[in-house]
Short mmCIF file of C-alpha atoms and ligand atoms in Angstrom, two decimals:
data_model
loop_
_atom_site.label_atom_id
_atom_site.label_comp_id
_atom_site.label_asym_id
_atom_site.label_seq_id
_atom_site.Cartn_x
_atom_site.Cartn_y
_atom_site.Cartn_z
CA MET E 1 30.52 131.37 103.42
CA ALA E 2 32.93 133.83 101.84
CA TYR E 3 31.49 136.63 99.74
CA ILE E 4 33.27 138.44 96.96
CA ASN E 5 33.81 142.15 96.53
CA GLU E 6 31.04 142.61 93.98
CA ASN E 7 32.48 145.86 92.77
CA TYR E 8 34.86 143.72 90.72
CA LEU E 9 31.87 142.42 88.76
CA LYS E 10 31.15 145.95 87.56
CA LEU E 11 34.35 145.99 85.50
CA PRO E 12 34.06 144.99 81.85
CA GLY E 13 35.38 141.49 81.17
CA SER E 14 38.36 141.88 78.94
CA TYR E 15 41.19 144.25 79.63
CA LEU E 16 42.17 146.38 76.64
CA PHE E 17 45.55 144.80 75.97
CA ALA E 18 44.18 141.27 76.44
CA GLU E 19 41.67 141.99 73.67
CA VAL E 20 44.41 143.44 71.46
CA ALA E 21 46.51 140.30 72.06
CA ARG E 22 43.52 138.05 71.33
CA ARG E 23 42.83 139.73 67.98
CA VAL E 24 46.51 139.65 66.99
CA SER E 25 46.89 135.99 67.87
CA GLU E 26 43.70 135.15 65.97
CA TYR E 27 45.07 137.02 62.94
CA LYS E 28 48.42 135.22 63.23
CA LYS E 29 46.67 131.87 63.37
CA ASN E 30 44.95 132.61 60.05
CA HIS E 31 48.00 134.34 58.49
CA PRO E 32 51.04 132.53 59.93
CA SER E 33 53.56 134.26 57.67
CA ALA E 34 52.32 137.82 58.37
CA ASP E 35 55.14 140.19 59.36
CA ILE E 36 53.37 142.05 62.15
CA ILE E 37 54.83 145.28 63.57
CA ARG E 38 53.69 146.18 67.08
CA LEU E 39 53.33 149.82 68.03
CA GLY E 40 50.69 149.02 70.62
CA ILE E 41 51.65 148.39 74.22
CA GLY E 42 53.54 151.18 75.96
CA ASP E 43 56.58 149.19 76.96
CA VAL E 44 60.17 150.22 76.40
CA THR E 45 62.49 148.17 74.20
CA LEU E 46 65.99 149.57 74.82
CA PRO E 47 68.11 147.94 77.55
CA LEU E 48 68.71 149.59 80.92
CA PRO E 49 71.30 152.39 81.10
CA GLN E 50 74.79 150.95 81.64
CA ALA E 51 75.16 153.04 84.81
CA SER E 52 72.15 151.22 86.33
CA ILE E 53 73.47 147.82 85.23
CA ASP E 54 76.87 148.52 86.82
CA ALA E 55 75.27 149.77 90.05
CA MET E 56 73.03 146.71 90.26
CA HIS E 57 75.97 144.31 89.67
CA LYS E 58 77.78 146.01 92.51
CA ALA E 59 74.70 145.78 94.74
CA VAL E 60 74.35 142.06 93.96
CA ASP E 61 77.94 141.55 95.10
CA GLU E 62 77.18 143.42 98.33
CA MET E 63 74.40 140.93 98.97
CA ALA E 64 76.95 138.11 98.82
CA HIS E 65 78.88 139.21 101.94
CA ALA E 66 77.63 139.32 105.52
CA GLU E 67 79.20 142.77 106.11
CA THR E 68 77.39 144.40 103.20
CA PHE E 69 74.28 142.21 103.01
CA ARG E 70 70.91 144.02 103.30
CA GLY E 71 67.68 142.54 104.55
CA TYR E 72 64.50 144.59 104.89
CA GLY E 73 65.12 148.21 104.06
CA PRO E 74 63.10 151.27 105.07
CA GLU E 75 59.57 150.91 103.65
CA GLN E 76 59.76 154.49 102.35
CA GLY E 77 62.96 153.77 100.42
CA TYR E 78 66.67 154.12 101.13
CA PRO E 79 67.85 157.65 101.94
CA PHE E 80 70.43 157.47 99.11
CA LEU E 81 67.65 157.18 96.50
CA ILE E 82 65.26 159.59 98.19
CA GLU E 83 68.02 162.21 98.35
CA ALA E 84 68.97 161.66 94.69
CA VAL E 85 65.33 162.06 93.59
CA ARG E 86 64.84 165.06 95.84
CA LYS E 87 67.92 166.88 94.60
CA HIS E 88 67.59 166.09 90.92
CA ASN E 89 63.85 166.49 90.41
CA TYR E 90 62.94 168.98 93.11
CA THR E 91 65.51 171.06 95.01
CA ASP E 92 67.78 171.63 91.97
CA ARG E 93 64.67 172.94 90.21
CA GLY E 94 63.83 175.27 93.05
CA LEU E 95 61.06 173.05 94.45
CA ASP E 96 61.05 172.61 98.18
CA ILE E 97 60.19 168.96 98.87
CA ALA E 98 61.38 167.28 102.08
CA ALA E 99 62.89 163.79 102.21
CA ASP E 100 59.96 162.43 104.22
CA GLU E 101 57.56 163.66 101.56
CA ILE E 102 58.95 161.15 99.02
CA PHE E 103 57.94 157.48 99.11
CA ILE E 104 59.88 155.03 96.93
CA SER E 105 57.80 152.17 95.55
CA ASP E 106 57.84 149.30 93.08
CA GLY E 107 56.35 151.51 90.37
CA SER E 108 53.65 154.01 89.66
CA LYS E 109 50.89 151.60 88.78
CA SER E 110 50.72 150.35 92.36
CA ASP E 111 50.84 153.89 93.73
CA CYS E 112 48.23 155.34 91.35
CA GLY E 113 46.07 152.33 92.07
CA ASN E 114 46.51 152.22 95.84
CA ILE E 115 46.30 155.92 96.66
CA GLN E 116 42.49 155.88 96.59
CA GLU E 117 42.53 153.72 99.74
CA ILE E 118 43.33 156.70 101.93
CA PHE E 119 40.23 158.62 100.79
CA ALA E 120 36.68 158.17 102.08
CA GLU E 121 34.61 155.58 100.29
CA ASN E 122 31.98 158.14 99.29
CA SER E 123 34.48 160.56 97.71
CA THR E 124 33.58 161.79 94.25
CA VAL E 125 36.16 161.08 91.59
CA ALA E 126 36.91 162.96 88.38
CA ILE E 127 39.04 161.60 85.57
CA THR E 128 39.89 162.98 82.21
CA ASP E 129 38.56 160.92 79.34
CA PRO E 130 40.44 159.20 77.69
CA VAL E 131 43.06 158.28 80.27
CA TYR E 132 45.29 155.54 81.74
CA PRO E 133 42.64 153.04 82.94
CA VAL E 134 44.13 152.34 86.39
CA TYR E 135 42.65 155.45 88.05
CA LEU E 136 39.10 154.52 87.15
CA ASP E 137 39.30 150.75 87.60
CA THR E 138 40.76 150.98 91.11
CA ASN E 139 37.98 153.32 92.17
CA VAL E 140 35.41 150.96 90.69
CA MET E 141 36.96 148.11 92.69
CA ALA E 142 36.80 150.23 95.82
CA GLY E 143 33.08 150.85 95.37
CA ARG E 144 33.31 154.56 94.63
CA THR E 145 31.20 154.22 91.46
CA GLY E 146 27.90 152.82 90.30
CA THR E 147 27.63 150.43 87.38
CA LEU E 148 28.82 150.76 83.80
CA LYS E 149 26.27 152.54 81.63
CA GLU E 150 25.54 151.91 77.95
CA ASP E 151 27.53 154.98 76.95
CA GLY E 152 30.68 153.44 78.46
CA HIS E 153 30.68 155.70 81.53
CA PHE E 154 30.42 154.51 85.12
CA GLU E 155 27.65 156.02 87.19
CA GLY E 156 28.85 158.45 89.79
CA VAL E 157 32.16 159.33 88.08
CA VAL E 158 32.81 162.80 86.70
CA TYR E 159 34.32 162.41 83.24
CA LEU E 160 36.20 165.35 81.77
CA ALA E 161 36.21 165.08 78.00
CA SER E 162 39.60 165.63 76.46
CA ASN E 163 39.62 165.89 72.70
CA ALA E 164 40.81 167.82 69.67
CA GLU E 165 37.96 170.32 70.11
CA ASN E 166 39.23 171.48 73.51
CA ASN E 167 42.86 171.04 72.50
CA PHE E 168 43.13 168.18 75.04
CA CYS E 169 42.66 170.59 77.92
CA PRO E 170 39.33 169.53 79.45
CA ALA E 171 36.93 172.03 80.99
CA LEU E 172 36.97 172.21 84.80
CA PRO E 173 34.28 170.12 86.52
CA LYS E 174 31.00 172.00 86.90
CA GLU E 175 30.35 170.26 90.20
CA HIS E 176 32.44 169.68 93.32
CA VAL E 177 34.77 166.67 93.17
CA ASP E 178 36.94 165.30 95.98
CA MET E 179 39.62 163.46 94.01
CA LEU E 180 40.83 164.58 90.60
CA TYR E 181 43.24 162.53 88.50
CA LEU E 182 45.42 164.35 85.98
CA CYS E 183 48.01 162.70 83.78
CA CYS E 184 50.54 165.03 82.17
CA PRO E 185 52.14 164.25 79.75
CA ASN E 186 49.07 162.24 79.01
CA ASN E 187 48.77 158.58 78.28
CA PRO E 188 47.19 157.92 75.78
CA THR E 189 46.94 161.27 73.98
CA GLY E 190 50.60 162.30 74.33
CA THR E 191 49.39 165.86 74.96
CA THR E 192 50.26 168.16 77.84
CA LEU E 193 48.98 171.07 79.90
CA SER E 194 50.87 174.34 79.97
CA HIS E 195 51.78 176.11 83.22
CA SER E 196 48.78 178.42 82.93
CA GLU E 197 46.40 175.55 82.12
CA LEU E 198 47.61 173.51 85.06
CA LYS E 199 47.31 176.59 87.28
CA LYS E 200 43.56 176.60 86.58
CA TRP E 201 43.31 173.06 87.94
CA VAL E 202 45.32 173.92 91.03
CA ASP E 203 43.12 176.98 91.62
CA TYR E 204 40.02 174.82 91.20
CA ALA E 205 41.39 172.30 93.73
CA ARG E 206 42.20 175.02 96.23
CA ALA E 207 38.76 176.59 95.87
CA ASN E 208 36.90 173.27 96.11
CA ASP E 209 38.94 171.37 98.70
CA THR E 210 39.88 168.82 96.05
CA VAL E 211 43.01 166.68 96.01
CA ILE E 212 44.76 166.43 92.63
CA LEU E 213 46.39 163.08 91.91
CA PHE E 214 48.98 164.11 89.35
CA ASP E 215 50.61 161.35 87.33
CA ALA E 216 53.89 162.53 85.80
CA ALA E 217 55.14 159.10 84.67
CA TYR E 218 56.29 160.67 81.38
CA ALA E 219 57.83 163.86 82.75
CA ALA E 220 61.27 162.89 81.39
CA TYR E 221 59.90 163.17 77.82
CA ILE E 222 58.95 166.83 78.08
CA SER E 223 60.91 168.99 75.65
CA GLU E 224 58.93 172.24 75.55
CA PRO E 225 59.68 174.87 78.18
CA ASP E 226 56.09 175.78 79.00
CA VAL E 227 55.14 172.27 80.15
CA PRO E 228 55.49 171.69 83.91
CA ARG E 229 57.80 168.78 84.82
CA SER E 230 56.23 168.68 88.26
CA ILE E 231 52.90 170.01 89.51
CA TYR E 232 54.80 171.70 92.35
CA GLU E 233 56.05 174.24 89.79
CA ILE E 234 52.53 175.67 90.07
CA GLU E 235 51.95 178.09 92.90
CA GLY E 236 49.71 176.62 95.59
CA ALA E 237 50.01 173.02 94.37
CA LYS E 238 51.84 171.93 97.50
CA ASP E 239 48.60 172.28 99.45
CA VAL E 240 46.45 170.22 97.12
CA ALA E 241 48.49 167.82 94.98
CA ILE E 242 50.05 164.38 95.20
CA GLU E 243 52.55 163.53 92.45
CA PHE E 244 53.42 160.11 91.01
CA ARG E 245 56.67 159.46 89.16
CA SER E 246 58.23 156.35 87.68
CA PHE E 247 61.59 155.06 86.55
CA SER E 248 59.80 152.85 84.01
CA LYS E 249 59.64 155.11 80.99
CA THR E 250 62.32 157.45 82.30
CA ALA E 251 65.02 154.80 82.43
CA GLY E 252 63.63 151.54 81.07
CA PHE E 253 62.62 150.12 84.47
CA THR E 254 59.31 148.61 83.30
CA GLY E 255 60.56 145.13 84.18
CA THR E 256 62.92 146.23 86.97
CA ARG E 257 60.22 148.14 88.91
CA CYS E 258 60.79 151.40 90.73
CA GLY E 259 58.76 154.57 91.16
CA TYR E 260 57.86 157.11 93.81
CA THR E 261 55.06 159.22 95.15
CA VAL E 262 55.41 162.71 96.57
CA ILE E 263 52.97 163.83 99.27
CA PRO E 264 53.77 167.22 100.78
CA LYS E 265 52.80 167.38 104.44
CA THR E 266 50.67 170.41 103.61
CA VAL E 267 48.17 168.31 101.62
CA THR E 268 45.29 167.55 103.95
CA ALA E 269 41.75 166.20 103.81
CA LYS E 270 38.85 166.17 106.23
CA ALA E 271 37.54 163.54 108.65
CA LYS E 272 33.77 163.37 109.20
CA ASP E 273 34.09 165.51 112.32
CA GLY E 274 35.62 168.28 110.23
CA SER E 275 39.18 167.87 111.54
CA ARG E 276 41.91 168.02 108.88
CA HIS E 277 44.59 165.35 108.49
CA PRO E 278 47.79 165.31 106.43
CA LEU E 279 47.61 162.67 103.71
CA ASN E 280 51.35 162.13 104.09
CA ALA E 281 50.80 160.44 107.46
CA LEU E 282 48.01 158.25 106.14
CA TRP E 283 50.05 157.13 103.15
CA ASN E 284 53.06 156.49 105.36
CA ARG E 285 50.87 154.28 107.55
CA ARG E 286 49.54 152.40 104.55
CA HIS E 287 52.95 152.03 102.95
CA CYS E 288 54.51 150.63 106.14
CA THR E 289 51.63 148.24 106.73
CA LYS E 290 51.20 146.89 103.22
CA PHE E 291 54.56 147.38 101.51
CA ASN E 292 57.98 146.15 102.53
CA GLY E 293 60.21 148.34 100.41
CA THR E 294 61.64 148.11 96.91
CA ALA E 295 64.62 145.78 96.45
CA TYR E 296 67.95 147.31 97.50
CA ILE E 297 69.51 146.22 94.21
CA VAL E 298 66.79 147.99 92.21
CA GLN E 299 67.08 151.17 94.27
CA ARG E 300 70.83 151.24 93.58
CA GLY E 301 70.07 150.85 89.87
CA ALA E 302 67.58 153.73 90.07
CA GLU E 303 70.01 155.95 91.99
CA ALA E 304 72.58 155.47 89.22
CA ILE E 305 70.46 157.30 86.65
CA TYR E 306 71.24 160.52 88.52
CA THR E 307 75.00 160.23 87.98
CA GLU E 308 76.48 162.21 85.11
CA GLU E 309 76.89 159.13 82.92
CA GLY E 310 73.46 157.82 83.98
CA GLN E 311 71.84 161.09 82.91
CA ALA E 312 73.61 161.01 79.55
CA GLN E 313 72.48 157.43 78.93
CA VAL E 314 68.88 158.12 79.94
CA LYS E 315 68.78 161.16 77.66
CA GLU E 316 70.16 159.14 74.77
CA ASN E 317 67.42 156.49 75.14
CA ILE E 318 64.70 159.10 75.40
CA SER E 319 66.03 160.89 72.29
CA TYR E 320 65.90 157.61 70.43
CA TYR E 321 62.23 157.12 71.29
CA MET E 322 61.39 160.74 70.57
CA GLU E 323 62.98 160.48 67.13
CA ASN E 324 60.62 157.54 66.53
CA ALA E 325 57.80 159.80 67.69
CA ARG E 326 58.85 162.45 65.17
CA ILE E 327 58.97 159.87 62.37
CA ILE E 328 55.45 158.67 63.20
CA ARG E 329 54.05 162.18 63.61
CA GLU E 330 55.50 163.50 60.37
CA GLY E 331 54.74 160.29 58.48
CA LEU E 332 51.10 160.49 59.49
CA LYS E 333 50.95 164.15 58.52
CA THR E 334 52.34 163.38 55.07
CA ALA E 335 49.74 160.63 54.75
CA GLY E 336 47.03 163.20 55.52
CA ILE E 337 46.18 161.71 58.93
CA THR E 338 45.56 164.15 61.78
CA ALA E 339 47.65 163.31 64.82
CA PHE E 340 48.43 164.80 68.23
CA GLY E 341 51.10 164.30 70.89
CA GLY E 342 54.55 162.91 70.19
CA ILE E 343 56.37 166.14 71.15
CA ASN E 344 56.49 165.88 74.95
CA ALA E 345 55.49 162.22 75.20
CA PRO E 346 56.23 158.92 73.44
CA TYR E 347 52.59 158.55 72.32
CA ILE E 348 50.95 159.65 69.11
CA TRP E 349 47.18 159.98 69.17
CA LEU E 350 45.69 159.91 65.72
CA LYS E 351 42.20 160.68 64.50
CA THR E 352 41.05 157.60 62.64
CA PRO E 353 40.71 158.42 58.95
CA GLY E 354 37.36 158.02 57.21
CA GLY E 355 35.51 158.37 60.51
CA LEU E 356 36.26 154.75 61.40
CA LYS E 357 35.57 153.57 64.93
CA SER E 358 38.69 152.77 66.95
CA TRP E 359 38.35 148.98 66.82
CA ASP E 360 37.42 149.03 63.11
CA PHE E 361 40.58 151.00 62.43
CA PHE E 362 42.53 148.51 64.56
CA ASP E 363 41.22 145.58 62.47
CA LYS E 364 41.85 147.40 59.20
CA LEU E 365 45.39 148.35 60.17
CA LEU E 366 46.15 144.81 61.30
CA ASP E 367 44.55 143.24 58.27
CA THR E 368 45.85 145.47 55.51
CA GLY E 369 49.02 146.90 57.05
CA ASN E 370 50.01 144.24 59.59
CA VAL E 371 50.57 147.04 62.11
CA VAL E 372 49.26 146.83 65.68
CA GLY E 373 48.28 149.88 67.69
CA THR E 374 45.81 150.53 70.49
CA PRO E 375 42.19 151.55 69.92
CA GLY E 376 41.53 154.89 71.58
CA VAL E 377 38.13 153.87 72.91
CA GLY E 378 39.91 151.41 75.20
CA PHE E 379 41.07 154.41 77.24
CA GLY E 380 37.57 155.85 77.69
CA PRO E 381 34.48 156.64 75.63
CA CYS E 382 35.95 159.96 74.42
CA GLY E 383 38.78 157.98 72.81
CA GLU E 384 36.32 156.63 70.25
CA GLY E 385 37.48 157.55 66.76
CA TYR E 386 41.10 157.87 67.93
CA PHE E 387 44.02 155.46 67.94
CA ARG E 388 47.30 155.33 69.87
CA LEU E 389 50.69 154.50 68.40
CA THR E 390 53.77 154.32 70.59
CA ALA E 391 57.31 155.43 69.89
CA PHE E 392 58.84 152.61 71.93
CA GLY E 393 59.54 150.34 68.94
CA ASP E 394 62.88 150.02 67.19
CA ARG E 395 63.74 152.52 64.47
CA GLU E 396 63.53 150.19 61.51
CA ASN E 397 60.14 148.80 62.48
CA THR E 398 58.82 152.27 63.23
CA GLU E 399 59.85 153.44 59.76
CA ARG E 400 58.37 150.35 58.13
CA ALA E 401 55.11 150.77 60.05
CA VAL E 402 54.78 154.41 58.99
CA GLU E 403 55.49 153.50 55.39
CA ARG E 404 52.80 150.83 55.49
CA ILE E 405 50.24 153.17 57.09
CA SER E 406 50.90 155.86 54.48
CA LYS E 407 50.15 153.40 51.68
CA LEU E 408 46.76 152.41 53.08
CA LYS E 409 43.56 153.69 51.50
CA PHE E 410 40.75 154.57 53.88
N1 PLP Z 1 51.12 156.02 84.83
C1 PLP Z 1 50.96 156.06 83.51
C2 PLP Z 1 50.30 157.24 82.91
C3 PLP Z 1 51.40 155.01 82.71
O1 PLP Z 1 51.23 155.08 81.39
C4 PLP Z 1 52.04 153.91 83.31
C5 PLP Z 1 52.51 152.78 82.52
O2 PLP Z 1 52.26 152.61 81.38
C6 PLP Z 1 52.18 153.91 84.69
C7 PLP Z 1 51.72 154.99 85.42
C8 PLP Z 1 52.78 152.74 85.40
O3 PLP Z 1 54.13 152.83 85.50
P1 PLP Z 1 54.97 151.80 86.35
O4 PLP Z 1 55.68 150.94 85.35
O5 PLP Z 1 55.88 152.65 87.17
O6 PLP Z 1 54.05 150.99 87.20
#
């Protein structure tokens, strides 16, 4: 008799975007001619940078000849990509990260989801609320939580409310936590922490023997100087923080798949006998056992974004999305709707007008404006009464969506 991992049964049935898709398809069925504009799912729409395309074509050709063919590569990633990442995102910025502290992967979702495996099962977990659901769900699956309570919180998880009242900088946990997930720039709120705010979290982690799991998937969108691009800009972070990065939103790799995780060898955690162990070694062991490397062709495509032309192309795409963000932000403001984010991130987090609940606003927007967004409550109970719009659409549709929203009466 095989038994299931019953922790999976604790998770609510329908995943947020599946429910969004269900409601949209239901609406379409009843209104077949509706011209629906989607500003919901956080997926890019612009093609890959030409530099990446060229590099991948070349890599495909290498695969066609015995002399240049590549089979399994190093699980941790090819040195050419590790060195490019290291130089561009760390050493050139004065951050001392070694090559064997960077692990190339098939994207950040796997890394953010899998990292919990190297921590003890009884570790306490803190997440900001609302947040990217992967951190919580993977810990539920691993049995680090109790069941889902009526208020939408899982038992045993420390939720750190992040809202307009605290300017999206949650208060530090009152209790001790072992693992602390931070996402900056934040999905879904599009807000960020300043250097001094992030320093408080690093100080907390150092004082409490906590490991910070810092998701910087949107670092490339930061425009303001006081927002850290990497947690290692904060003094002391190298002893307590793991950083996740992705090529997905940086360079349009959502379908191509490449990311990386940085684990300085100075980040350690305890065994039951009190001995301390570097997490780098544990992750390396996991990575080599369960992962067989990202495709050579994809790694060549990722490397190409660090060339001069690659950088120019990436910046152009990001500017395009951030202009959409500006249009949404300013359009909402003109319409009298309070909104946050959209300056250092491609997400705009609006307060639903008229005190509507997130899903009620979703239905109203779909029904009367034919615009699709994402209900804030889907990212955590504190997202109730908020709504996420993304800047990843095309310009014309973004402008049309904003025009429609501004004509709505709430
Ligand atoms: N982290 C955050 C905060 C995200 O929003 C996303 C994707 O939406 C990811 C990680 C996953 O990125 P990847 O495409 O690299 O798996």
